[in-house]
Amino acid sequence: MNLVLGKYMPCHLGAISPRSQSKPRIKGFLALLAILSLPLLNACSPHPTQVQTATWLSDAQRPVSPLKNDHISALLKAEFTLQREGPNKAFEAFYDLASQSNDITLIKRLGFIAVASQNNDFIEKSANLWLSVRPASEPAYALKWQVLIKEKRTEEAATLLTNAIRQNVPLHFLPRYLEDNVRDSEQISAIQDVIAMLPPSTSDDPHIQLSQAHILLLSGDNEGAIATAQAWLAQHDGEKSTVPYLILAFSQRNIGQLDDAIATLQTANARLPKDINLITPLIDFLIENEQSTKAIELYDTIRLEMPEALQIGVNLMQTLLEYKQPQQALDTANHLEAQFSQSDQVSYLTAVALYQLNNKHDAITTMNQVDGVLQANATNQIALWMYEDNKANAINDMVIRRTPREIMPEQVAIIGRLHEENGNIELFYALLNQALEAFPESAILRYRKALLADSLGDWAVTETELKTLLSKDPDNPQYLNALGYTLLTRTERIDEAMSYIESAYEKTDDDPAIIDSLGWGFFLKGELEQSSYYLKKAWSILPDAEIAAHYGESLWQQRHYEAAIEIWRTALETSPATPVLLDTIKRLSPSLLEEFKQDEPS
């Protein structure tokens, strides 16, 4: 559970973003950068505090060696390598300079370069060097901690924490790292194992206690989390930290003690006023407890500055809507619009409130005004409302009008799925045609049109569109395979089809879809041993129902009946409704379907 209660705009059909998306490793990279670049936390508080220079440059540490002329020359070369070839190429040069000079500024720069490289070996190596020069440096411990936890080196991580405590290094990074990675169950489990390994002498450390309480909450031991958080608060009454209050409040709420949870957050809010990490869940809990008026009064009295005031106001609106109180949400929206300039978030939620009040026309009009980062979400919501209002035929024009070119393929795919779910595949096909008129160079849209045309039985369009794609990208294995398979299954031009499929296989010999096409082509040519060889290979890579249908039929024609039935039975267990599989079994072994139906639980 993330203790800072962040909410997002509703998106019932899935979010749309530009083609490049963040990956988990990038998140880790940003977290490491934060360790190096942000001030250290004070008493586990999520709010940054000033770091004393003495923490970083203690007089008790070894002296800094000045850079000699040859070192300056080497540093310039290393910087040039960094700029031209990137951090991975430059790391070793910087490491040699930093280890020779023991210059703490250079060592810290080495840490930044290691983080930018996203190479755990480099990060650990830089952290070790940092600790050799500054053995009480918390950022260095934090860097190494992340590597050890990600690699599940729990014994080493436990030793690292123990050494940090012996060096009187505050473990601010421990509860912070736990919070930042709260959705990563493997890392949370590793942290839990590390804490269990620590010697009893470390049990009084406040950061370890706080992390233990958070882990108890995450594991569902709410009673244990409550006891641990209450003990922490009793022992550290003067500490200004939101985390123990949040752990206590969420644990109380989880076991039905909502009044106690509200009281906990109110106590915390009195100690730490205007802290949005406390105000957000307090407002949510009040509304959940049917105290919406008090929640609104709380918001009106805190008088935060931008952007916090808008953030809390948007959260208030969302929670009111979640609990079906649209008029109060609309009143809040009017209050926000009077205070701040127009916000897409407020407009989006205003539209939702109007729709809940059954003012559908104004809801759609308001939602149509939403753009920016919520533009695609708003388009999705309008489409849903238009379906509910029996205006499906007007959806496509709305989508084309509202959608920027850069996200057109993703937006069309989402609305297309909505059309398919409502049994309007023709509307999806029409949307693809309209999108291609607006964005004719989109290969993604053209490929989707080609595949959909085939499913609608218009394989001639499929052939035309795929050949158009191949004219611009002749070596694309997916296009080659799609065209080959279409010709293989829709025409008698088997040799031509196989030439496309074999070309695709030459370029990508480990794609199960291409291997399946090749095997099925050999089956249609009567080359059954070749067919089974490739279909077995495809099945071993991807035990897909369509591959099972083809592989089983090839085995059946070679009188390997038991083997074929076993393949089909396996596929039926995972994909019992795949048409091509069912059709194949009905033709060749209908008794298997009867047997399967009898075996199904009633």
XYZ file of C-alpha atoms in Angstrom:
602
model
C 0.000 0.000 0.000
C 1.377 3.352 -1.005
C 0.897 5.561 2.008
C 0.683 8.742 -0.027
C -2.761 8.332 -1.481
C -2.387 9.413 -5.105
C -5.309 9.118 -7.499
C -5.571 9.396 -11.248
C -8.182 10.421 -13.734
C -10.639 7.614 -14.522
C -9.800 5.810 -17.738
C -12.172 2.931 -18.266
C -10.653 1.816 -21.556
C -6.978 2.120 -20.674
C -4.508 4.966 -20.760
C -2.902 6.235 -23.929
C 0.587 7.594 -24.064
C 3.176 8.236 -26.763
C 4.911 5.184 -28.168
C 7.848 5.354 -25.797
C 6.852 4.071 -22.387
C 8.743 3.935 -19.128
C 10.202 0.618 -18.160
C 10.739 -0.687 -14.633
C 14.493 -0.331 -14.944
C 14.079 3.363 -15.774
C 12.052 3.795 -12.606
C 14.923 2.321 -10.677
C 17.299 4.652 -12.487
C 15.243 7.685 -11.465
C 15.065 6.450 -7.883
C 18.835 6.151 -7.767
C 19.217 9.646 -9.155
C 16.889 10.862 -6.440
C 19.104 9.280 -3.798
C 22.063 11.255 -5.090
C 20.395 14.528 -5.928
C 17.737 15.073 -3.248
C 18.456 16.087 0.349
C 18.320 13.349 2.943
C 15.090 12.766 4.840
C 14.778 13.850 8.423
C 13.309 11.338 10.889
C 11.655 9.399 8.048
C 9.603 12.407 7.018
C 8.613 12.488 3.341
C 9.492 16.169 3.310
C 13.083 17.093 2.418
C 15.187 18.974 4.929
C 18.472 20.758 4.620
C 21.569 18.573 4.740
C 24.458 19.752 6.871
C 27.701 20.071 4.954
C 29.512 18.399 7.835
C 27.638 15.174 7.118
C 29.292 15.012 3.724
C 32.727 16.450 4.439
C 33.660 15.414 7.939
C 37.011 16.611 9.204
C 37.649 13.121 10.512
C 37.860 11.726 6.975
C 41.022 11.337 4.947
C 42.192 14.430 3.045
C 41.234 15.098 -0.551
C 44.070 14.660 -3.010
C 44.467 17.530 -5.462
C 44.306 16.639 -9.156
C 47.678 16.669 -10.860
C 48.225 17.879 -14.394
C 48.144 14.374 -15.839
C 44.926 13.740 -13.892
C 43.400 16.900 -15.345
C 44.247 15.689 -18.837
C 42.742 12.282 -18.085
C 39.643 13.941 -16.638
C 39.130 15.962 -19.823
C 39.411 12.770 -21.874
C 36.929 11.022 -19.597
C 34.486 13.925 -19.899
C 34.824 13.801 -23.678
C 34.090 10.069 -23.657
C 31.074 10.673 -21.429
C 29.639 13.294 -23.782
C 30.365 11.372 -26.978
C 29.872 7.718 -26.004
C 27.788 7.762 -22.842
C 28.177 6.651 -19.206
C 28.907 2.978 -19.861
C 31.988 3.805 -21.904
C 33.162 6.562 -19.570
C 32.724 4.793 -16.230
C 36.075 3.018 -16.007
C 38.030 6.155 -16.876
C 36.220 8.109 -14.166
C 36.641 5.231 -11.723
C 40.405 5.153 -12.244
C 40.630 8.909 -11.640
C 38.359 8.844 -8.595
C 40.156 5.897 -6.980
C 43.575 7.463 -7.572
C 42.652 10.888 -6.232
C 40.163 10.021 -3.463
C 38.498 13.308 -4.423
C 35.018 13.116 -2.879
C 33.540 15.457 -5.499
C 34.845 13.221 -8.251
C 33.616 10.125 -6.425
C 30.121 11.607 -6.188
C 30.240 12.380 -9.911
C 31.258 8.779 -10.479
C 28.107 7.770 -8.606
C 25.961 9.871 -10.945
C 27.665 8.291 -13.972
C 27.109 4.800 -12.553
C 23.415 5.525 -11.999
C 23.083 6.922 -15.527
C 24.643 3.726 -16.903
C 21.918 1.625 -15.229
C 24.645 -0.949 -14.622
C 24.378 -2.508 -11.168
C 28.033 -3.534 -11.187
C 29.084 0.064 -11.803
C 26.693 1.368 -9.156
C 28.007 -1.048 -6.549
C 31.611 -0.355 -7.514
C 31.107 3.403 -7.161
C 29.308 2.948 -3.826
C 32.154 0.804 -2.488
C 34.702 3.437 -3.473
C 32.575 6.151 -1.883
C 32.341 4.160 1.369
C 36.087 3.541 1.389
C 36.626 7.300 1.452
C 33.567 8.321 3.484
C 32.510 5.266 5.541
C 29.654 7.214 7.174
C 28.084 8.528 3.955
C 24.373 7.757 3.868
C 23.984 8.311 0.091
C 26.689 5.710 -0.530
C 24.894 3.205 1.690
C 21.638 3.982 -0.118
C 23.228 3.334 -3.513
C 24.630 -0.018 -2.511
C 21.422 -0.964 -0.689
C 19.375 -0.695 -3.878
C 21.721 -2.964 -5.806
C 21.762 -5.605 -3.079
C 17.965 -5.631 -2.733
C 17.336 -5.762 -6.478
C 19.724 -8.704 -6.767
C 18.218 -10.359 -3.650
C 21.589 -10.488 -1.888
C 19.868 -10.397 1.454
C 22.761 -11.451 3.685
C 24.982 -8.729 2.241
C 22.137 -6.219 2.621
C 21.747 -7.148 6.284
C 25.488 -6.685 6.800
C 25.301 -3.308 5.062
C 22.569 -2.067 7.428
C 24.429 -3.394 10.448
C 27.612 -1.615 9.376
C 25.680 1.597 8.766
C 24.278 1.487 12.291
C 27.763 0.871 13.715
C 28.961 3.945 11.822
C 26.043 5.918 13.325
C 24.602 6.429 9.834
C 20.861 7.203 10.008
C 18.889 4.783 7.836
C 16.561 7.367 6.320
C 16.865 5.571 2.988
C 15.354 2.321 4.313
C 11.695 3.368 4.844
C 11.972 5.695 1.862
C 13.113 2.894 -0.441
C 10.356 0.664 0.916
C 7.770 3.333 0.090
C 9.186 3.942 -3.396
C 9.037 0.224 -4.255
C 5.867 -0.698 -2.436
C 4.353 -2.362 -5.535
C 7.371 -4.606 -6.149
C 6.504 -7.722 -4.153
C 9.888 -9.360 -4.753
C 11.808 -6.386 -3.389
C 9.427 -6.038 -0.443
C 9.959 -9.727 0.345
C 13.729 -9.255 0.142
C 13.563 -6.283 2.537
C 11.450 -8.342 4.921
C 14.067 -11.125 4.842
C 16.848 -8.609 5.486
C 15.106 -7.142 8.524
C 14.563 -10.657 9.906
C 18.328 -11.320 9.602
C 19.408 -8.235 11.544
C 20.962 -8.759 14.978
C 18.786 -7.953 18.027
C 20.938 -4.919 18.747
C 19.453 -3.162 15.716
C 15.823 -3.608 16.757
C 15.691 -0.212 18.454
C 16.623 1.684 15.306
C 13.615 3.920 14.479
C 13.932 3.461 10.715
C 13.988 -0.318 11.029
C 10.972 -0.210 13.341
C 9.081 1.990 10.919
C 9.944 -0.268 7.986
C 8.822 -3.288 9.980
C 5.462 -1.616 10.663
C 5.025 -0.855 6.969
C 5.842 -4.450 6.011
C 3.293 -5.728 8.533
C 0.689 -3.485 6.905
C 1.630 -4.710 3.421
C 1.466 -8.351 4.519
C -2.025 -7.923 5.955
C -1.012 -8.101 9.619
C -2.964 -4.977 10.529
C -2.975 -5.708 14.267
C 0.801 -6.083 14.225
C 1.183 -2.891 12.198
C -1.031 -0.993 14.648
C 0.966 -2.201 17.662
C 4.304 -1.400 16.018
C 3.213 2.039 14.811
C 1.733 2.932 18.196
C 4.940 1.839 19.944
C 6.994 3.928 17.524
C 4.856 7.016 18.171
C 5.107 6.512 21.933
C 8.909 6.270 21.760
C 9.412 9.137 19.317
C 6.745 11.573 20.410
C 8.737 14.598 19.295
C 9.529 13.355 15.788
C 7.706 15.087 12.953
C 7.018 12.186 10.609
C 3.814 11.404 8.749
C 4.681 7.781 8.005
C 3.824 6.154 11.382
C 0.483 7.980 11.497
C -0.333 6.825 7.985
C 0.606 3.217 8.767
C -1.533 3.344 11.894
C -4.505 4.975 10.150
C -4.566 2.604 7.168
C -4.205 -0.427 9.442
C -7.119 0.789 11.581
C -9.232 1.378 8.498
C -8.429 -2.087 7.155
C -9.944 -3.735 10.237
C -13.049 -1.552 10.214
C -11.933 1.011 12.774
C -12.650 3.964 10.504
C -13.438 6.365 13.375
C -10.075 5.547 14.977
C -8.311 5.995 11.624
C -9.869 9.455 11.230
C -8.867 10.380 14.785
C -5.287 9.253 14.080
C -5.056 11.426 10.980
C -6.657 14.375 12.764
C -4.029 14.099 15.511
C -1.291 13.957 12.902
C -2.787 16.905 11.017
C -2.774 18.979 14.214
C 0.923 18.206 14.681
C 1.833 18.573 11.003
C -0.679 21.027 9.507
C -0.970 21.502 5.740
C 0.795 18.224 4.986
C -0.962 16.909 1.895
C 0.174 13.345 2.643
C -2.107 13.488 5.700
C -4.882 15.697 4.339
C -5.551 13.506 1.292
C -6.394 10.275 3.155
C -8.156 12.232 5.912
C -10.546 13.731 3.364
C -11.045 10.298 1.783
C -11.760 8.623 5.119
C -14.250 11.328 6.119
C -16.191 10.898 2.878
C -16.074 7.121 3.219
C -17.455 7.556 6.754
C -20.378 9.627 5.419
C -18.916 12.882 6.701
C -18.627 14.696 3.378
C -19.523 18.065 4.871
C -16.605 17.798 7.301
C -14.295 16.789 4.445
C -15.303 19.859 2.445
C -14.947 22.095 5.515
C -11.455 20.702 6.088
C -10.494 21.526 2.525
C -11.915 25.048 2.844
C -9.954 25.739 6.038
C -6.478 24.463 5.119
C -5.835 27.246 2.581
C -2.961 25.655 0.702
C -1.081 27.340 -2.098
C -0.882 26.115 -5.678
C -0.361 23.413 -6.809
C -1.207 21.604 -3.571
C -4.598 23.289 -3.232
C -5.630 22.160 -6.711
C -4.254 18.655 -6.119
C -6.250 18.231 -2.902
C -9.344 19.756 -4.507
C -9.182 17.324 -7.430
C -8.772 14.423 -4.999
C -11.804 15.688 -3.059
C -13.884 15.741 -6.239
C -12.797 12.233 -7.206
C -13.653 10.773 -3.830
C -17.053 12.502 -3.779
C -17.789 11.019 -7.210
C -16.564 7.604 -6.096
C -19.176 7.716 -3.323
C -21.875 9.019 -5.701
C -22.138 12.576 -4.416
C -22.058 14.457 -7.729
C -23.716 17.684 -6.550
C -21.078 18.216 -3.872
C -18.390 17.388 -6.425
C -19.891 19.988 -8.765
C -19.960 22.586 -5.990
C -16.288 21.831 -5.324
C -15.524 22.246 -9.020
C -17.175 25.678 -9.043
C -15.097 26.628 -6.015
C -11.891 25.456 -7.712
C -12.681 27.267 -10.959
C -13.282 30.481 -9.001
C -9.881 30.147 -7.321
C -7.702 28.827 -10.134
C -7.468 29.031 -13.886
C -9.227 26.341 -15.897
C -7.864 22.866 -15.211
C -8.355 19.820 -17.433
C -8.597 17.672 -14.308
C -11.413 19.782 -12.901
C -13.191 19.886 -16.264
C -12.941 16.111 -16.598
C -14.426 15.522 -13.155
C -17.056 18.206 -13.711
C -18.205 16.275 -16.759
C -18.407 13.059 -14.732
C -20.437 14.853 -12.044
C -22.855 16.218 -14.659
C -23.299 12.742 -16.126
C -24.013 11.280 -12.678
C -26.665 14.018 -12.320
C -28.149 12.733 -15.608
C -27.231 15.947 -17.436
C -25.765 13.994 -20.343
C -25.682 16.780 -22.919
C -23.686 19.160 -20.717
C -21.483 16.287 -19.568
C -20.402 15.479 -23.120
C -20.044 19.165 -24.006
C -17.781 19.701 -20.991
C -15.766 16.549 -21.642
C -15.233 17.665 -25.226
C -13.334 20.677 -23.858
C -10.766 18.478 -22.088
C -7.414 18.237 -23.830
C -3.767 18.000 -22.783
C -2.672 14.840 -20.988
C -6.295 13.844 -20.349
C -7.431 14.259 -23.942
C -7.340 10.552 -24.777
C -9.023 9.598 -21.490
C -11.762 12.103 -22.211
C -12.235 10.666 -25.712
C -12.627 7.197 -24.236
C -15.188 8.404 -21.713
C -17.214 10.252 -24.340
C -17.292 7.086 -26.459
C -18.629 5.079 -23.512
C -21.325 7.654 -22.852
C -22.303 7.734 -26.530
C -22.756 3.972 -26.483
C -24.954 4.280 -23.390
C -26.955 6.969 -25.211
C -27.366 4.809 -28.359
C -25.171 7.118 -30.461
C -22.525 4.600 -31.506
C -22.625 5.727 -35.131
C -21.371 9.176 -34.157
C -18.360 7.920 -32.185
C -15.901 7.607 -35.066
C -16.245 11.229 -36.176
C -15.729 12.355 -32.584
C -12.585 10.240 -32.237
C -11.021 11.518 -35.477
C -11.839 15.113 -34.580
C -10.344 14.918 -31.087
C -7.284 12.734 -31.600
C -3.795 14.105 -32.344
C -1.848 12.276 -35.026
C 0.866 11.096 -32.651
C -1.548 8.902 -30.655
C -3.997 8.059 -33.450
C -3.031 4.339 -33.711
C -3.369 3.745 -29.964
C -6.635 5.681 -29.732
C -8.139 3.839 -32.693
C -7.152 0.497 -31.167
C -8.912 1.318 -27.881
C -12.110 2.582 -29.495
C -11.955 -0.343 -31.913
C -11.934 -2.718 -28.973
C -14.990 -0.937 -27.588
C -16.758 -1.409 -30.938
C -15.821 -5.113 -30.981
C -17.065 -5.636 -27.418
C -20.398 -4.154 -28.470
C -20.631 -6.356 -31.581
C -19.917 -3.506 -34.016
C -16.824 -4.743 -35.818
C -17.952 -2.869 -38.954
C -17.661 0.394 -37.012
C -14.097 -0.557 -36.096
C -13.336 -1.156 -39.774
C -14.918 2.175 -40.703
C -12.860 3.907 -37.992
C -9.661 2.435 -39.422
C -10.573 3.757 -42.878
C -11.287 7.227 -41.492
C -8.051 7.217 -39.511
C -6.078 6.231 -42.597
C -7.615 9.104 -44.513
C -6.335 11.444 -41.804
C -3.039 9.623 -41.282
C -2.285 7.648 -44.493
C 1.387 7.048 -43.669
C 0.586 5.066 -40.504
C 1.813 1.514 -41.005
C 0.207 0.445 -37.716
C -3.260 1.525 -38.855
C -2.840 -0.041 -42.291
C -1.687 -3.341 -40.817
C -4.657 -3.416 -38.442
C -6.976 -2.717 -41.358
C -5.425 -5.565 -43.332
C -5.949 -8.071 -40.541
C -9.481 -6.883 -39.786
C -10.450 -7.049 -43.445
C -9.425 -10.709 -43.499
C -11.558 -11.464 -40.451
C -14.487 -9.807 -42.248
C -13.905 -12.076 -45.256
C -12.541 -9.355 -47.530
C -9.148 -10.978 -48.027
C -8.565 -9.111 -51.305
C -8.303 -5.883 -49.289
C -5.938 -7.683 -46.946
C -3.688 -8.633 -49.857
C -3.756 -5.097 -51.264
C -2.944 -3.429 -47.954
C -0.173 -5.873 -47.077
C 1.455 -5.393 -50.482
C 1.278 -1.628 -49.909
C 3.067 -2.088 -46.613
C 5.686 -4.362 -48.182
C 6.359 -1.831 -50.916
C 7.647 0.487 -48.196
C 9.108 -2.139 -45.855
C 9.936 -5.215 -47.965
C 11.893 -7.037 -45.272
C 9.275 -6.836 -42.541
C 8.740 -10.460 -41.388
C 5.272 -9.781 -39.920
C 3.996 -8.330 -43.184
C 5.556 -11.162 -45.196
C 4.032 -13.808 -42.941
C 0.600 -12.169 -42.855
C 0.476 -11.961 -46.648
C 1.771 -15.502 -47.050
C -0.702 -16.948 -44.568
C -3.588 -15.027 -46.140
C -2.760 -16.447 -49.576
C -2.212 -19.889 -48.047
C -5.641 -20.052 -46.410
C -7.693 -17.948 -48.845
C -6.383 -18.965 -52.256
C -4.788 -21.864 -54.112
C -1.581 -19.866 -54.684
C 0.368 -22.067 -52.297
C 3.790 -21.677 -53.919
C 3.491 -17.885 -53.911
C 2.298 -17.986 -50.305
C 5.221 -20.170 -49.249
C 7.710 -17.808 -50.857
C 6.491 -15.002 -48.587
C 6.443 -17.237 -45.500
C 9.902 -18.682 -46.182
C 11.250 -15.176 -46.626
C 9.762 -14.218 -43.272
C 11.307 -17.318 -41.670
C 14.735 -16.459 -43.060
C 14.530 -13.116 -41.289
C 12.962 -14.327 -38.028
C 13.321 -18.045 -37.369
C 12.084 -17.985 -33.762
C 8.657 -16.384 -34.218
C 6.027 -19.065 -33.468
C 3.440 -17.429 -35.750
C 5.823 -17.575 -38.723
C 6.908 -21.137 -37.884
C 3.244 -22.181 -37.643
C 2.546 -20.672 -41.074
C 5.516 -22.532 -42.529
C 4.406 -25.818 -40.992
C 0.834 -25.376 -42.195
C 2.079 -24.554 -45.667
C 4.000 -27.823 -45.800
C 0.830 -29.601 -44.584
C -1.213 -28.156 -47.444
C 1.511 -29.239 -49.864
C 1.284 -32.787 -48.479
C 4.780 -32.749 -46.961
C 3.619 -34.080 -43.605
C 6.957 -34.853 -41.946
C 8.212 -31.336 -42.700
C 4.888 -30.009 -41.503
C 5.100 -31.784 -38.138
C 8.705 -30.706 -37.652
C 7.871 -27.002 -37.895
C 4.525 -27.219 -36.119
C 6.151 -29.062 -33.208
C 8.751 -26.303 -33.054
C 6.040 -23.615 -33.022
C 4.069 -25.480 -30.333
C 7.166 -25.788 -28.124
C 7.666 -22.008 -28.275
C 4.011 -21.018 -27.917
C 1.341 -23.584 -26.952
C -1.358 -21.609 -28.740
C -4.784 -23.008 -29.683
C -4.411 -22.305 -33.425
C -0.978 -23.922 -33.483
C -2.494 -26.878 -31.624
C -5.191 -27.208 -34.277
C -2.601 -27.296 -37.061
C -0.110 -29.532 -35.255
C -2.788 -31.967 -34.162
C -4.210 -32.248 -37.695
C -0.746 -32.892 -39.126
C -0.186 -35.662 -36.574
C -3.676 -37.054 -37.244
C -3.047 -37.338 -40.977
C 0.086 -39.339 -40.169
C -2.054 -41.648 -37.966
C -0.459 -40.448 -34.728
C -3.935 -40.266 -33.234
C -3.068 -40.375 -29.542
C -0.423 -37.676 -29.924
C -2.880 -35.454 -31.807
C -5.580 -35.912 -29.183
C -3.128 -35.087 -26.395
C -2.168 -31.826 -28.136
C -5.827 -30.877 -28.619
C -6.744 -31.815 -25.044
C -3.965 -29.589 -23.704
C -5.135 -26.678 -25.855
C -8.779 -27.159 -24.828
C -7.844 -26.788 -21.175
C -6.496 -23.273 -21.742
C -8.500 -22.118 -24.799
C -11.802 -24.024 -24.917
C -13.582 -21.495 -27.153
C -11.090 -20.974 -30.007
C -13.059 -21.523 -33.251
C -10.264 -23.031 -35.371
C -9.436 -25.560 -32.631
C -13.068 -26.536 -32.131
C -13.689 -26.848 -35.877
C -10.649 -29.096 -36.315
C -11.640 -31.408 -33.465
C -15.259 -31.562 -34.676
C -14.064 -32.746 -38.095
C -11.542 -35.290 -36.886
C -12.347 -36.387 -33.321
C -15.764 -35.130 -32.192
C -15.815 -37.588 -29.280
C -13.003 -35.580 -27.671
C -15.328 -32.575 -27.338
C -17.999 -34.719 -25.689
C -15.395 -36.125 -23.309
C -14.136 -32.625 -22.538
C -17.652 -31.339 -21.803
C -18.239 -34.235 -19.386
C -14.982 -33.497 -17.590
C -15.813 -29.807 -17.138
C -17.000 -28.876 -13.627
C -20.718 -28.216 -13.506
